[in-house]
PDB file of N, CA and C in Angstrom:
ATOM      1  N   MET A   1     169.773  67.641 184.942  1.00 70.00           N
ATOM      2  CA  MET A   1     170.653  67.138 183.900  1.00 70.00           C
ATOM      3  C   MET A   1     169.871  66.876 182.609  1.00 70.00           C
ATOM      4  N   LEU A   2     168.652  66.353 182.723  1.00 74.00           N
ATOM      5  CA  LEU A   2     167.826  66.072 181.546  1.00 74.00           C
ATOM      6  C   LEU A   2     167.443  67.374 180.840  1.00 74.00           C
ATOM      7  N   GLY A   3     167.224  68.441 181.615  1.00 76.00           N
ATOM      8  CA  GLY A   3     166.863  69.732 181.030  1.00 76.00           C
ATOM      9  C   GLY A   3     167.977  70.303 180.174  1.00 76.00           C
ATOM     10  N   ILE A   4     169.209  70.100 180.579  1.00 78.00           N
ATOM     11  CA  ILE A   4     170.350  70.598 179.800  1.00 78.00           C
ATOM     12  C   ILE A   4     170.456  69.832 178.483  1.00 78.00           C
ATOM     13  N   LYS A   5     170.236  68.525 178.505  1.00 77.00           N
ATOM     14  CA  LYS A   5     170.300  67.716 177.287  1.00 77.00           C
ATOM     15  C   LYS A   5     169.206  68.126 176.309  1.00 77.00           C
ATOM     16  N   ILE A   6     168.054  68.476 176.825  1.00 82.00           N
ATOM     17  CA  ILE A   6     166.947  68.899 175.966  1.00 82.00           C
ATOM     18  C   ILE A   6     167.293  70.197 175.249  1.00 82.00           C
ATOM     19  N   ILE A   7     168.098  71.023 175.847  1.00 85.00           N
ATOM     20  CA  ILE A   7     168.489  72.292 175.227  1.00 85.00           C
ATOM     21  C   ILE A   7     169.712  72.103 174.333  1.00 85.00           C
ATOM     22  N   ILE A   8     170.669  71.299 174.742  1.00 88.00           N
ATOM     23  CA  ILE A   8     171.926  71.153 174.002  1.00 88.00           C
ATOM     24  C   ILE A   8     171.720  70.408 172.681  1.00 88.00           C
ATOM     25  N   VAL A   9     170.932  69.352 172.673  1.00 86.00           N
ATOM     26  CA  VAL A   9     170.751  68.555 171.450  1.00 86.00           C
ATOM     27  C   VAL A   9     170.106  69.375 170.329  1.00 86.00           C
ATOM     28  N   PRO A  10     168.995  70.080 170.542  1.00 85.00           N
ATOM     29  CA  PRO A  10     168.455  70.900 169.442  1.00 85.00           C
ATOM     30  C   PRO A  10     169.405  72.023 169.024  1.00 85.00           C
ATOM     31  N   ALA A  11     170.116  72.605 169.990  1.00 86.00           N
ATOM     32  CA  ALA A  11     171.060  73.665 169.654  1.00 86.00           C
ATOM     33  C   ALA A  11     172.184  73.119 168.783  1.00 86.00           C
ATOM     34  N   ALA A  12     172.673  71.921 169.105  1.00 85.00           N
ATOM     35  CA  ALA A  12     173.726  71.305 168.301  1.00 85.00           C
ATOM     36  C   ALA A  12     173.224  70.998 166.892  1.00 85.00           C
ATOM     37  N   LEU A  13     171.998  70.531 166.769  1.00 83.00           N
ATOM     38  CA  LEU A  13     171.436  70.249 165.446  1.00 83.00           C
ATOM     39  C   LEU A  13     171.291  71.521 164.615  1.00 83.00           C
ATOM     40  N   LEU A  14     170.896  72.612 165.255  1.00 83.00           N
ATOM     41  CA  LEU A  14     170.790  73.887 164.537  1.00 83.00           C
ATOM     42  C   LEU A  14     172.160  74.364 164.076  1.00 83.00           C
ATOM     43  N   LEU A  15     173.168  74.200 164.915  1.00 82.00           N
ATOM     44  CA  LEU A  15     174.524  74.597 164.529  1.00 82.00           C
ATOM     45  C   LEU A  15     175.041  73.747 163.381  1.00 82.00           C
ATOM     46  N   LEU A  16     174.757  72.447 163.397  1.00 79.00           N
ATOM     47  CA  LEU A  16     175.182  71.588 162.299  1.00 79.00           C
ATOM     48  C   LEU A  16     174.475  71.960 160.992  1.00 79.00           C
ATOM     49  N   ALA A  17     173.213  72.288 161.082  1.00 75.00           N
ATOM     50  CA  ALA A  17     172.468  72.671 159.884  1.00 75.00           C
ATOM     51  C   ALA A  17     172.985  73.977 159.305  1.00 75.00           C
ATOM     52  N   SER A  18     173.498  74.841 160.130  1.00 72.00           N
ATOM     53  CA  SER A  18     174.005  76.125 159.628  1.00 72.00           C
ATOM     54  C   SER A  18     175.343  75.958 158.914  1.00 72.00           C
ATOM     55  N   CYS A  19     175.997  74.814 159.072  1.00 72.00           N
ATOM     56  CA  CYS A  19     177.267  74.565 158.389  1.00 72.00           C
ATOM     57  C   CYS A  19     177.072  74.186 156.929  1.00 72.00           C
ATOM     58  N   THR A  20     175.867  73.828 156.559  1.00 67.00           N
ATOM     59  CA  THR A  20     175.593  73.416 155.183  1.00 67.00           C
ATOM     60  C   THR A  20     175.610  74.647 154.280  1.00 67.00           C
ATOM     61  N   PRO A  21     176.444  74.642 153.226  1.00 73.00           N
ATOM     62  CA  PRO A  21     176.471  75.806 152.334  1.00 73.00           C
ATOM     63  C   PRO A  21     175.180  75.901 151.527  1.00 73.00           C
ATOM     64  N   ILE A  22     174.750  77.099 151.270  1.00 75.00           N
ATOM     65  CA  ILE A  22     173.549  77.332 150.469  1.00 75.00           C
ATOM     66  C   ILE A  22     174.003  77.529 149.029  1.00 75.00           C
ATOM     67  N   ASP A  23     173.565  76.654 148.165  1.00 77.00           N
ATOM     68  CA  ASP A  23     173.958  76.693 146.760  1.00 77.00           C
ATOM     69  C   ASP A  23     172.936  77.507 145.983  1.00 77.00           C
ATOM     70  N   ALA A  24     173.383  78.623 145.429  1.00 79.00           N
ATOM     71  CA  ALA A  24     172.476  79.499 144.691  1.00 79.00           C
ATOM     72  C   ALA A  24     172.055  78.891 143.357  1.00 79.00           C
ATOM     73  N   THR A  25     172.831  77.915 142.870  1.00 83.00           N
ATOM     74  CA  THR A  25     172.509  77.309 141.576  1.00 83.00           C
ATOM     75  C   THR A  25     171.767  75.988 141.738  1.00 83.00           C
ATOM     76  N   PHE A  26     171.276  75.691 142.931  1.00 82.00           N
ATOM     77  CA  PHE A  26     170.566  74.432 143.168  1.00 82.00           C
ATOM     78  C   PHE A  26     169.317  74.371 142.285  1.00 82.00           C
ATOM     79  N   GLY A  27     169.198  73.336 141.484  1.00 84.00           N
ATOM     80  CA  GLY A  27     168.050  73.161 140.605  1.00 84.00           C
ATOM     81  C   GLY A  27     168.250  73.718 139.208  1.00 84.00           C
ATOM     82  N   ASP A  28     169.404  74.337 138.951  1.00 90.00           N
ATOM     83  CA  ASP A  28     169.625  74.897 137.620  1.00 90.00           C
ATOM     84  C   ASP A  28     169.739  73.821 136.550  1.00 90.00           C
ATOM     85  N   ALA A  29     170.256  72.656 136.892  1.00 90.00           N
ATOM     86  CA  ALA A  29     170.377  71.580 135.903  1.00 90.00           C
ATOM     87  C   ALA A  29     168.996  71.159 135.412  1.00 90.00           C
ATOM     88  N   VAL A  30     168.046  71.047 136.309  1.00 90.00           N
ATOM     89  CA  VAL A  30     166.688  70.660 135.918  1.00 90.00           C
ATOM     90  C   VAL A  30     166.056  71.758 135.069  1.00 90.00           C
ATOM     91  N   LYS A  31     166.249  73.002 135.476  1.00 90.00           N
ATOM     92  CA  LYS A  31     165.686  74.123 134.700  1.00 90.00           C
ATOM     93  C   LYS A  31     166.299  74.187 133.304  1.00 90.00           C
ATOM     94  N   THR A  32     167.601  73.936 133.211  1.00 90.00           N
ATOM     95  CA  THR A  32     168.266  73.962 131.913  1.00 90.00           C
ATOM     96  C   THR A  32     167.768  72.832 131.023  1.00 90.00           C
ATOM     97  N   ASP A  33     167.668  71.622 131.578  1.00 90.00           N
ATOM     98  CA  ASP A  33     167.165  70.499 130.794  1.00 90.00           C
ATOM     99  C   ASP A  33     165.744  70.745 130.309  1.00 90.00           C
ATOM    100  N   TYR A  34     164.917  71.326 131.161  1.00 89.00           N
ATOM    101  CA  TYR A  34     163.539  71.628 130.773  1.00 89.00           C
ATOM    102  C   TYR A  34     163.523  72.662 129.640  1.00 89.00           C
ATOM    103  N   ALA A  35     164.355  73.688 129.768  1.00 87.00           N
ATOM    104  CA  ALA A  35     164.391  74.733 128.741  1.00 87.00           C
ATOM    105  C   ALA A  35     164.892  74.183 127.409  1.00 87.00           C
ATOM    106  N   LEU A  36     165.807  73.215 127.439  1.00 87.00           N
ATOM    107  CA  LEU A  36     166.313  72.631 126.201  1.00 87.00           C
ATOM    108  C   LEU A  36     165.267  71.805 125.481  1.00 87.00           C
ATOM    109  N   GLN A  37     164.274  71.324 126.212  1.00 85.00           N
ATOM    110  CA  GLN A  37     163.242  70.498 125.607  1.00 85.00           C
ATOM    111  C   GLN A  37     162.047  71.297 125.099  1.00 85.00           C
ATOM    112  N   VAL A  38     162.019  72.576 125.367  1.00 84.00           N
ATOM    113  CA  VAL A  38     160.927  73.424 124.900  1.00 84.00           C
ATOM    114  C   VAL A  38     161.275  73.910 123.501  1.00 84.00           C
ATOM    115  N   ILE A  39     160.446  73.562 122.531  1.00 76.00           N
ATOM    116  CA  ILE A  39     160.726  73.943 121.151  1.00 76.00           C
ATOM    117  C   ILE A  39     160.425  75.419 120.929  1.00 76.00           C
ATOM    118  N   ASN A  40     159.228  75.821 121.269  1.00 74.00           N
ATOM    119  CA  ASN A  40     158.812  77.196 121.053  1.00 74.00           C
ATOM    120  C   ASN A  40     157.991  77.616 122.262  1.00 74.00           C
ATOM    121  N   PRO A  41     158.548  78.446 123.148  1.00 74.00           N
ATOM    122  CA  PRO A  41     157.823  78.778 124.371  1.00 74.00           C
ATOM    123  C   PRO A  41     156.556  79.591 124.143  1.00 74.00           C
ATOM    124  N   GLU A  42     156.465  80.314 123.046  1.00 75.00           N
ATOM    125  CA  GLU A  42     155.267  81.110 122.757  1.00 75.00           C
ATOM    126  C   GLU A  42     154.795  80.833 121.331  1.00 75.00           C
ATOM    127  N   PRO A  43     154.186  79.674 121.093  1.00 70.00           N
ATOM    128  CA  PRO A  43     153.756  79.373 119.731  1.00 70.00           C
ATOM    129  C   PRO A  43     152.567  80.233 119.328  1.00 70.00           C
ATOM    130  N   GLY A  44     152.574  80.613 118.092  1.00 71.00           N
ATOM    131  CA  GLY A  44     151.468  81.401 117.567  1.00 71.00           C
ATOM    132  C   GLY A  44     150.375  80.482 117.050  1.00 71.00           C
ATOM    133  N   PRO A  45     149.329  81.060 116.480  1.00 71.00           N
ATOM    134  CA  PRO A  45     148.258  80.227 115.928  1.00 71.00           C
ATOM    135  C   PRO A  45     148.770  79.417 114.736  1.00 71.00           C
ATOM    136  N   ILE A  46     148.245  78.212 114.573  1.00 69.00           N
ATOM    137  CA  ILE A  46     148.679  77.344 113.481  1.00 69.00           C
ATOM    138  C   ILE A  46     147.963  77.773 112.211  1.00 69.00           C
ATOM    139  N   SER A  47     148.743  77.994 111.184  1.00 68.00           N
ATOM    140  CA  SER A  47     148.183  78.350 109.880  1.00 68.00           C
ATOM    141  C   SER A  47     148.750  77.381 108.846  1.00 68.00           C
ATOM    142  N   ALA A  48     148.326  77.526 107.623  1.00 64.00           N
ATOM    143  CA  ALA A  48     148.813  76.650 106.559  1.00 64.00           C
ATOM    144  C   ALA A  48     150.311  76.825 106.354  1.00 64.00           C
ATOM    145  N   GLU A  49     150.823  78.030 106.573  1.00 64.00           N
ATOM    146  CA  GLU A  49     152.247  78.283 106.370  1.00 64.00           C
ATOM    147  C   GLU A  49     153.090  77.665 107.488  1.00 64.00           C
ATOM    148  N   THR A  50     152.589  77.706 108.730  1.00 61.00           N
ATOM    149  CA  THR A  50     153.369  77.192 109.852  1.00 61.00           C
ATOM    150  C   THR A  50     153.198  75.696 110.033  1.00 61.00           C
ATOM    151  N   ALA A  51     152.194  75.080 109.408  1.00 64.00           N
ATOM    152  CA  ALA A  51     151.949  73.651 109.579  1.00 64.00           C
ATOM    153  C   ALA A  51     152.768  72.805 108.616  1.00 64.00           C
ATOM    154  N   VAL A  52     153.468  73.416 107.672  1.00 65.00           N
ATOM    155  CA  VAL A  52     154.243  72.676 106.684  1.00 65.00           C
ATOM    156  C   VAL A  52     155.481  72.093 107.354  1.00 65.00           C
ATOM    157  N   ILE A  53     155.707  70.817 107.150  1.00 67.00           N
ATOM    158  CA  ILE A  53     156.887  70.148 107.693  1.00 67.00           C
ATOM    159  C   ILE A  53     157.967  70.172 106.624  1.00 67.00           C
ATOM    160  N   VAL A  54     159.150  70.589 107.009  1.00 67.00           N
ATOM    161  CA  VAL A  54     160.260  70.650 106.062  1.00 67.00           C
ATOM    162  C   VAL A  54     160.574  69.242 105.584  1.00 67.00           C
ATOM    163  N   GLY A  55     160.644  69.061 104.286  1.00 69.00           N
ATOM    164  CA  GLY A  55     160.933  67.755 103.716  1.00 69.00           C
ATOM    165  C   GLY A  55     159.700  66.882 103.555  1.00 69.00           C
ATOM    166  N   GLY A  56     158.549  67.354 103.973  1.00 74.00           N
ATOM    167  CA  GLY A  56     157.324  66.574 103.861  1.00 74.00           C
ATOM    168  C   GLY A  56     156.672  66.773 102.509  1.00 74.00           C
ATOM    169  N   SER A  57     155.866  65.831 102.125  1.00 78.00           N
ATOM    170  CA  SER A  57     155.169  65.917 100.855  1.00 78.00           C
ATOM    171  C   SER A  57     153.716  65.525 101.085  1.00 78.00           C
ATOM    172  N   GLY A  58     152.818  66.442 100.773  1.00 81.00           N
ATOM    173  CA  GLY A  58     151.394  66.158 100.930  1.00 81.00           C
ATOM    174  C   GLY A  58     150.918  65.050 100.022  1.00 81.00           C
ATOM    175  N   ASP A  59     151.488  64.983  98.810  1.00 86.00           N
ATOM    176  CA  ASP A  59     151.081  63.932  97.869  1.00 86.00           C
ATOM    177  C   ASP A  59     151.471  62.551  98.395  1.00 86.00           C
ATOM    178  N   LEU A  60     152.701  62.429  98.928  1.00 85.00           N
ATOM    179  CA  LEU A  60     153.142  61.140  99.457  1.00 85.00           C
ATOM    180  C   LEU A  60     152.343  60.754 100.697  1.00 85.00           C
ATOM    181  N   ALA A  61     152.064  61.724 101.555  1.00 85.00           N
ATOM    182  CA  ALA A  61     151.290  61.444 102.762  1.00 85.00           C
ATOM    183  C   ALA A  61     149.860  61.034 102.404  1.00 85.00           C
ATOM    184  N   GLY A  62     149.277  61.693 101.407  1.00 88.00           N
ATOM    185  CA  GLY A  62     147.927  61.342 100.970  1.00 88.00           C
ATOM    186  C   GLY A  62     147.873  59.940 100.380  1.00 88.00           C
ATOM    187  N   ALA A  63     148.894  59.591  99.593  1.00 89.00           N
ATOM    188  CA  ALA A  63     148.941  58.251  99.002  1.00 89.00           C
ATOM    189  C   ALA A  63     149.110  57.195 100.090  1.00 89.00           C
ATOM    190  N   ALA A  64     149.921  57.489 101.097  1.00 87.00           N
ATOM    191  CA  ALA A  64     150.115  56.545 102.198  1.00 87.00           C
ATOM    192  C   ALA A  64     148.820  56.367 102.989  1.00 87.00           C
ATOM    193  N   SER A  65     148.089  57.445 103.212  1.00 90.00           N
ATOM    194  CA  SER A  65     146.809  57.353 103.926  1.00 90.00           C
ATOM    195  C   SER A  65     145.802  56.523 103.136  1.00 90.00           C
ATOM    196  N   GLU A  66     145.789  56.701 101.838  1.00 92.00           N
ATOM    197  CA  GLU A  66     144.865  55.945 100.989  1.00 92.00           C
ATOM    198  C   GLU A  66     145.209  54.456 100.997  1.00 92.00           C
ATOM    199  N   ARG A  67     146.506  54.119 100.929  1.00 91.00           N
ATOM    200  CA  ARG A  67     146.914  52.707 101.006  1.00 91.00           C
ATOM    201  C   ARG A  67     146.527  52.118 102.361  1.00 91.00           C
ATOM    202  N   TYR A  68     146.630  52.899 103.418  1.00 91.00           N
ATOM    203  CA  TYR A  68     146.261  52.421 104.756  1.00 91.00           C
ATOM    204  C   TYR A  68     144.768  52.112 104.821  1.00 91.00           C
ATOM    205  N   ARG A  69     143.955  52.999 104.241  1.00 93.00           N
ATOM    206  CA  ARG A  69     142.506  52.777 104.246  1.00 93.00           C
ATOM    207  C   ARG A  69     142.119  51.524 103.460  1.00 93.00           C
ATOM    208  N   LYS A  70     142.815  51.280 102.347  1.00 93.00           N
ATOM    209  CA  LYS A  70     142.515  50.126 101.497  1.00 93.00           C
ATOM    210  C   LYS A  70     143.140  48.839 102.030  1.00 93.00           C
ATOM    211  N   GLY A  71     144.059  48.939 102.980  1.00 91.00           N
ATOM    212  CA  GLY A  71     144.714  47.745 103.527  1.00 91.00           C
ATOM    213  C   GLY A  71     145.848  47.237 102.669  1.00 91.00           C
ATOM    214  N   THR A  72     146.388  48.087 101.823  1.00 90.00           N
ATOM    215  CA  THR A  72     147.499  47.689 100.953  1.00 90.00           C
ATOM    216  C   THR A  72     148.773  48.430 101.346  1.00 90.00           C
ATOM    217  N   VAL A  73     149.088  48.396 102.615  1.00 85.00           N
ATOM    218  CA  VAL A  73     150.258  49.108 103.110  1.00 85.00           C
ATOM    219  C   VAL A  73     151.521  48.398 102.642  1.00 85.00           C
ATOM    220  N   ARG A  74     152.484  49.172 102.166  1.00 81.00           N
ATOM    221  CA  ARG A  74     153.750  48.604 101.723  1.00 81.00           C
ATOM    222  C   ARG A  74     154.596  48.232 102.937  1.00 81.00           C
ATOM    223  N   GLN A  75     155.230  47.079 102.867  1.00 84.00           N
ATOM    224  CA  GLN A  75     156.115  46.661 103.948  1.00 84.00           C
ATOM    225  C   GLN A  75     157.435  47.445 103.844  1.00 84.00           C
ATOM    226  N   PRO A  76     157.984  47.837 104.976  1.00 83.00           N
ATOM    227  CA  PRO A  76     159.241  48.578 104.927  1.00 83.00           C
ATOM    228  C   PRO A  76     160.376  47.702 104.409  1.00 83.00           C
ATOM    229  N   GLN A  77     161.289  48.327 103.697  1.00 85.00           N
ATOM    230  CA  GLN A  77     162.439  47.627 103.157  1.00 85.00           C
ATOM    231  C   GLN A  77     163.485  47.476 104.266  1.00 85.00           C
ATOM    232  N   PRO A  78     164.149  46.319 104.339  1.00 87.00           N
ATOM    233  CA  PRO A  78     165.195  46.173 105.359  1.00 87.00           C
ATOM    234  C   PRO A  78     166.362  47.102 105.057  1.00 87.00           C
ATOM    235  N   VAL A  79     166.950  47.624 106.119  1.00 85.00           N
ATOM    236  CA  VAL A  79     168.072  48.541 105.983  1.00 85.00           C
ATOM    237  C   VAL A  79     169.287  47.903 106.634  1.00 85.00           C
ATOM    238  N   GLN A  80     170.386  47.836 105.897  1.00 84.00           N
ATOM    239  CA  GLN A  80     171.618  47.283 106.455  1.00 84.00           C
ATOM    240  C   GLN A  80     172.451  48.449 106.979  1.00 84.00           C
ATOM    241  N   THR A  81     172.775  48.393 108.269  1.00 85.00           N
ATOM    242  CA  THR A  81     173.510  49.497 108.877  1.00 85.00           C
ATOM    243  C   THR A  81     174.991  49.210 109.035  1.00 85.00           C
ATOM    244  N   THR A  82     175.394  47.968 108.847  1.00 83.00           N
ATOM    245  CA  THR A  82     176.809  47.622 108.964  1.00 83.00           C
ATOM    246  C   THR A  82     177.219  46.796 107.769  1.00 83.00           C
ATOM    247  N   THR A  83     178.509  46.697 107.569  1.00 80.00           N
ATOM    248  CA  THR A  83     179.031  45.833 106.521  1.00 80.00           C
ATOM    249  C   THR A  83     179.686  44.645 107.184  1.00 80.00           C
ATOM    250  N   LYS A  84     179.701  43.536 106.474  1.00 73.00           N
ATOM    251  CA  LYS A  84     180.314  42.336 107.040  1.00 73.00           C
ATOM    252  C   LYS A  84     181.821  42.523 107.092  1.00 73.00           C
ATOM    253  N   SER A  85     182.389  42.150 108.221  1.00 64.00           N
ATOM    254  CA  SER A  85     183.840  42.235 108.337  1.00 64.00           C
ATOM    255  C   SER A  85     184.450  40.954 107.834  1.00 64.00           C
ATOM    256  N   THR A  86     185.690  41.035 107.367  1.00 60.00           N
ATOM    257  CA  THR A  86     186.369  39.856 106.828  1.00 60.00           C
ATOM    258  C   THR A  86     187.028  39.038 107.915  1.00 60.00           C
ATOM    259  N   GLY A  87     187.228  39.600 109.073  1.00 58.00           N
ATOM    260  CA  GLY A  87     187.882  38.865 110.145  1.00 58.00           C
ATOM    261  C   GLY A  87     186.951  38.652 111.301  1.00 58.00           C
ATOM    262  N   GLY A  88     187.394  37.853 112.261  1.00 55.00           N
ATOM    263  CA  GLY A  88     186.598  37.647 113.458  1.00 55.00           C
ATOM    264  C   GLY A  88     185.646  36.494 113.308  1.00 55.00           C
ATOM    265  N   ALA A  89     185.034  36.140 114.377  1.00 55.00           N
ATOM    266  CA  ALA A  89     184.118  34.998 114.393  1.00 55.00           C
ATOM    267  C   ALA A  89     182.697  35.477 114.054  1.00 55.00           C
ATOM    268  N   SER A  90     182.012  34.647 113.342  1.00 55.00           N
ATOM    269  CA  SER A  90     180.608  34.963 113.041  1.00 55.00           C
ATOM    270  C   SER A  90     179.736  34.152 113.975  1.00 55.00           C
ATOM    271  N   PRO A  91     178.472  34.570 114.153  1.00 56.00           N
ATOM    272  CA  PRO A  91     177.577  33.840 115.053  1.00 56.00           C
ATOM    273  C   PRO A  91     177.413  32.388 114.608  1.00 56.00           C
ATOM    274  N   GLY A  92     177.513  31.488 115.531  1.00 54.00           N
ATOM    275  CA  GLY A  92     177.341  30.075 115.217  1.00 54.00           C
ATOM    276  C   GLY A  92     178.582  29.388 114.736  1.00 54.00           C
ATOM    277  N   SER A  93     179.728  30.083 114.716  1.00 52.00           N
ATOM    278  CA  SER A  93     180.945  29.456 114.221  1.00 52.00           C
ATOM    279  C   SER A  93     181.847  28.962 115.347  1.00 52.00           C
ATOM    280  N   GLY A  94     181.287  28.838 116.541  1.00 51.00           N
ATOM    281  CA  GLY A  94     182.066  28.397 117.699  1.00 51.00           C
ATOM    282  C   GLY A  94     182.384  26.926 117.638  1.00 51.00           C
ATOM    283  N   PRO A  95     183.119  26.421 118.645  1.00 56.00           N
ATOM    284  CA  PRO A  95     183.478  24.993 118.645  1.00 56.00           C
ATOM    285  C   PRO A  95     182.231  24.121 118.827  1.00 56.00           C
ATOM    286  N   ASN A  96     182.267  22.961 118.176  1.00 50.00           N
ATOM    287  CA  ASN A  96     181.122  22.039 118.244  1.00 50.00           C
ATOM    288  C   ASN A  96     181.289  21.044 119.319  1.00 50.00           C
TER     289      ASN A  96
END
């Protein structure tokens, strides 16, 4: 009786494993995400023409580097991203 159980249990496990569908697209999401993050899969040698950043200015970057060396770095200006609304509660205006 023990010999039959030794044969039936592995056979049943093999049959259950064969019921699992094989997905041909398994892993495509990871491959797609990786491909989307690659900027240039075959970059060429860096030259003066290819190293230029669009919207960049060498004069401004040089001046910023010089201020950094001298320790006179300009503090960034605060940026307001929202406007104050006329309605609603403001922070600290709750009941006392």
